[in-house]
PDB file of C-alpha atoms in Angstrom:
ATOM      1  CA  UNK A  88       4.204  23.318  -4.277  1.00 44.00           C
ATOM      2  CA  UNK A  89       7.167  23.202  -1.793  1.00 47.00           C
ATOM      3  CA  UNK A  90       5.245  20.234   0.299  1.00 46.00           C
ATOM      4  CA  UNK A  91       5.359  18.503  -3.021  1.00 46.00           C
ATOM      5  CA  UNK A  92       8.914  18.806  -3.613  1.00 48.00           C
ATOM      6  CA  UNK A  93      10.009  17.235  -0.173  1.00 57.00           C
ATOM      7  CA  UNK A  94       7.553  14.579  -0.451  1.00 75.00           C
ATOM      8  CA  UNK A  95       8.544  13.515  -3.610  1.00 88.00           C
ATOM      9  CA  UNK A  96       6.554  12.959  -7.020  1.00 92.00           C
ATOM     10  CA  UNK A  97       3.908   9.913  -7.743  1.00 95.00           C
ATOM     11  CA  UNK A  98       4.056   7.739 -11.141  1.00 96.00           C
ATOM     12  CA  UNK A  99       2.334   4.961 -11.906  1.00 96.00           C
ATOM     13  CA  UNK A 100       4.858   2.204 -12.989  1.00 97.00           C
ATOM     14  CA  UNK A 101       3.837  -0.431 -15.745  1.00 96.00           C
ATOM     15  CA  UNK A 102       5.881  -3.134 -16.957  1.00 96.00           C
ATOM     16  CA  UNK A 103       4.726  -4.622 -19.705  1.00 95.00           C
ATOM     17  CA  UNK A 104       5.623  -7.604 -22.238  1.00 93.00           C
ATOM     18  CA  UNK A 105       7.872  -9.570 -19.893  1.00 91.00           C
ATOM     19  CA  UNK A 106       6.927 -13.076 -18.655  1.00 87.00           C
ATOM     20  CA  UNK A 107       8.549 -12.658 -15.047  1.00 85.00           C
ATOM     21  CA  UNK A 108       6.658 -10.698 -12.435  1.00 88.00           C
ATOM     22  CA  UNK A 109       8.486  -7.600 -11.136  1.00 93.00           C
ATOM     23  CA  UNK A 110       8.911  -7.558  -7.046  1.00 93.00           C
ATOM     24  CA  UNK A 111      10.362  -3.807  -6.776  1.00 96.00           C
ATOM     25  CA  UNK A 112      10.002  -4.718  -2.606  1.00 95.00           C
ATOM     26  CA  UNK A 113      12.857  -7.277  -3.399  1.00 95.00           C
ATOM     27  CA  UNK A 114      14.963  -5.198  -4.633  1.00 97.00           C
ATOM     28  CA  UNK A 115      16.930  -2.521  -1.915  1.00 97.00           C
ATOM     29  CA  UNK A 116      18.269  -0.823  -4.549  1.00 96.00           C
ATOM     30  CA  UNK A 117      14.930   0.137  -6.124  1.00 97.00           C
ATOM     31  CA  UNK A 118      13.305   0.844  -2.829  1.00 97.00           C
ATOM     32  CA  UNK A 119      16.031   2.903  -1.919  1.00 97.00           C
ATOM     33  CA  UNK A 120      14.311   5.471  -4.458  1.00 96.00           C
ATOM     34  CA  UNK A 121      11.033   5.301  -4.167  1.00 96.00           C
ATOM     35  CA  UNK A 122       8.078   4.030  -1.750  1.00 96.00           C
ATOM     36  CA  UNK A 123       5.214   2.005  -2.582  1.00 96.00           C
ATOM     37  CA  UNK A 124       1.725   3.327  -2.540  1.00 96.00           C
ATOM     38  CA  UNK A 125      -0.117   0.592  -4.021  1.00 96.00           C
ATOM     39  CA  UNK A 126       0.633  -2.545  -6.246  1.00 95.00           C
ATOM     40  CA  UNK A 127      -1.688  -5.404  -6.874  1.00 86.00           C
ATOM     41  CA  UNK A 128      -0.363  -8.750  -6.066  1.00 82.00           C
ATOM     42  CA  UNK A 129      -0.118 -10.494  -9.516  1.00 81.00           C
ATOM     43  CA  UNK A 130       0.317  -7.736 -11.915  1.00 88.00           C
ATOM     44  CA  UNK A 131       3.379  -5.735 -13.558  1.00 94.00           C
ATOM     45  CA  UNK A 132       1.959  -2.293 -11.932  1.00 96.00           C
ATOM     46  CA  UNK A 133       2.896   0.149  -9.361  1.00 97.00           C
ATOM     47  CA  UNK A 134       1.724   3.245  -7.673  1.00 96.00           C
ATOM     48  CA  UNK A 135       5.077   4.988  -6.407  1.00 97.00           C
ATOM     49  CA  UNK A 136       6.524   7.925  -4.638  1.00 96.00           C
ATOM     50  CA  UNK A 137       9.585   9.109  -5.740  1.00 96.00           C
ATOM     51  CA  UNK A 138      11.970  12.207  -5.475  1.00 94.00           C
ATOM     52  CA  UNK A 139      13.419  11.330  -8.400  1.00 95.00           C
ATOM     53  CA  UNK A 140      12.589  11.734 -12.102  1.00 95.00           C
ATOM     54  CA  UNK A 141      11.159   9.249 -14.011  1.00 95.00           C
ATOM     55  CA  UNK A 142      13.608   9.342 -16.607  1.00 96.00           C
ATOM     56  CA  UNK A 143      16.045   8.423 -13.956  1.00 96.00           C
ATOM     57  CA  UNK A 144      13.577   5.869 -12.402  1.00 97.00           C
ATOM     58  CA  UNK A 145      13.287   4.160 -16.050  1.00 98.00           C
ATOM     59  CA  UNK A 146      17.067   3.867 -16.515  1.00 98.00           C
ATOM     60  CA  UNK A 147      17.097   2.693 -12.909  1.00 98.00           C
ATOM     61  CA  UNK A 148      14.521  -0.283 -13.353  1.00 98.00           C
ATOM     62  CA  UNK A 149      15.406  -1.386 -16.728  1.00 98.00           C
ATOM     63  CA  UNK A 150      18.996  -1.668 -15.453  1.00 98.00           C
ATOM     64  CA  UNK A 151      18.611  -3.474 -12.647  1.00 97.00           C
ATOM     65  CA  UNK A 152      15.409  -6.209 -14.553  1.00 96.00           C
ATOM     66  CA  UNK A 153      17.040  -5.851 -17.774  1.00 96.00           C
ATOM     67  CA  UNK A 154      14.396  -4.788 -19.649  1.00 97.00           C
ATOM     68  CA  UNK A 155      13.861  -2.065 -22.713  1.00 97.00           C
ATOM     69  CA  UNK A 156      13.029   0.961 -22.540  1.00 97.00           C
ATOM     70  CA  UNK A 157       9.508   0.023 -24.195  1.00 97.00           C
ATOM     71  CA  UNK A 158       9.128  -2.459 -21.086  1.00 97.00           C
ATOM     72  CA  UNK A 159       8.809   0.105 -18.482  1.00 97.00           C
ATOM     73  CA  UNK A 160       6.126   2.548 -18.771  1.00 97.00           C
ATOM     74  CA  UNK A 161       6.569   5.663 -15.974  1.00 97.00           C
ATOM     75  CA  UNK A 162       3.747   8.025 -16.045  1.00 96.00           C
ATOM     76  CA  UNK A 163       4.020  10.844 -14.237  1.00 93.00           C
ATOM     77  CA  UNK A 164       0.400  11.527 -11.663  1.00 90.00           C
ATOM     78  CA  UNK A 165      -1.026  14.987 -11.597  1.00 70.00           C
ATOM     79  CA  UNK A 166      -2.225  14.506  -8.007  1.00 58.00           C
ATOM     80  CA  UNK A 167      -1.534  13.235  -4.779  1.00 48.00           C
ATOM     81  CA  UNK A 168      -5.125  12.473  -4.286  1.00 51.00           C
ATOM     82  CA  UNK A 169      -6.761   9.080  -3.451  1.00 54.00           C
ATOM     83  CA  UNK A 170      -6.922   6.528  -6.803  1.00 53.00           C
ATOM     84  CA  UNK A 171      -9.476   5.249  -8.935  1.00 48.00           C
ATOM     85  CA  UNK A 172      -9.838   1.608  -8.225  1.00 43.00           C
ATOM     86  CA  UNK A 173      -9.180  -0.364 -11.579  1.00 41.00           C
TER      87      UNK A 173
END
């Protein structure tokens, strides 16, 4: 568990009912927080790694895209292991 912790935590990151696409590689403050593990060109979701929570995450991204709280879907991944392609 302690290679975990220093490595950080991985969430999938939806945003949902908002008409503008989300670029979190745009954004410094965002990718201050987290790294990018996968995100398909044209949609509103994100495989991330994070140290942070994603209760902090949330707050973080609907502050800075101004978006709800029922915008921003964080789910938390069990495992660090390779992805189902969807």
């Amino acid at each position: 568990a302690k290679a975990t912790k220093t490595r950080g935590y991985n969430y999938t990151i939806h945003f949902v009912n908002t008409d503008k696409e989300i670029e979190l590689t745009e954004n410094s403050r965002v990718m201050a927080l987290l790294q990018i593990i996968s995100h398909s060109k044209g949609n509103n979701v994100y495989t991330v790694l994070s140290k942070r929570n994603d209760k902090t995450l949330k707050e973080l991204l609907m502050a800075e895209y101004q978006l709800q709280a029922n915008q921003v879907a964080i789910t938390p991944l069990q495992n660090a292991g390779p992805l189902a392609s969807v």
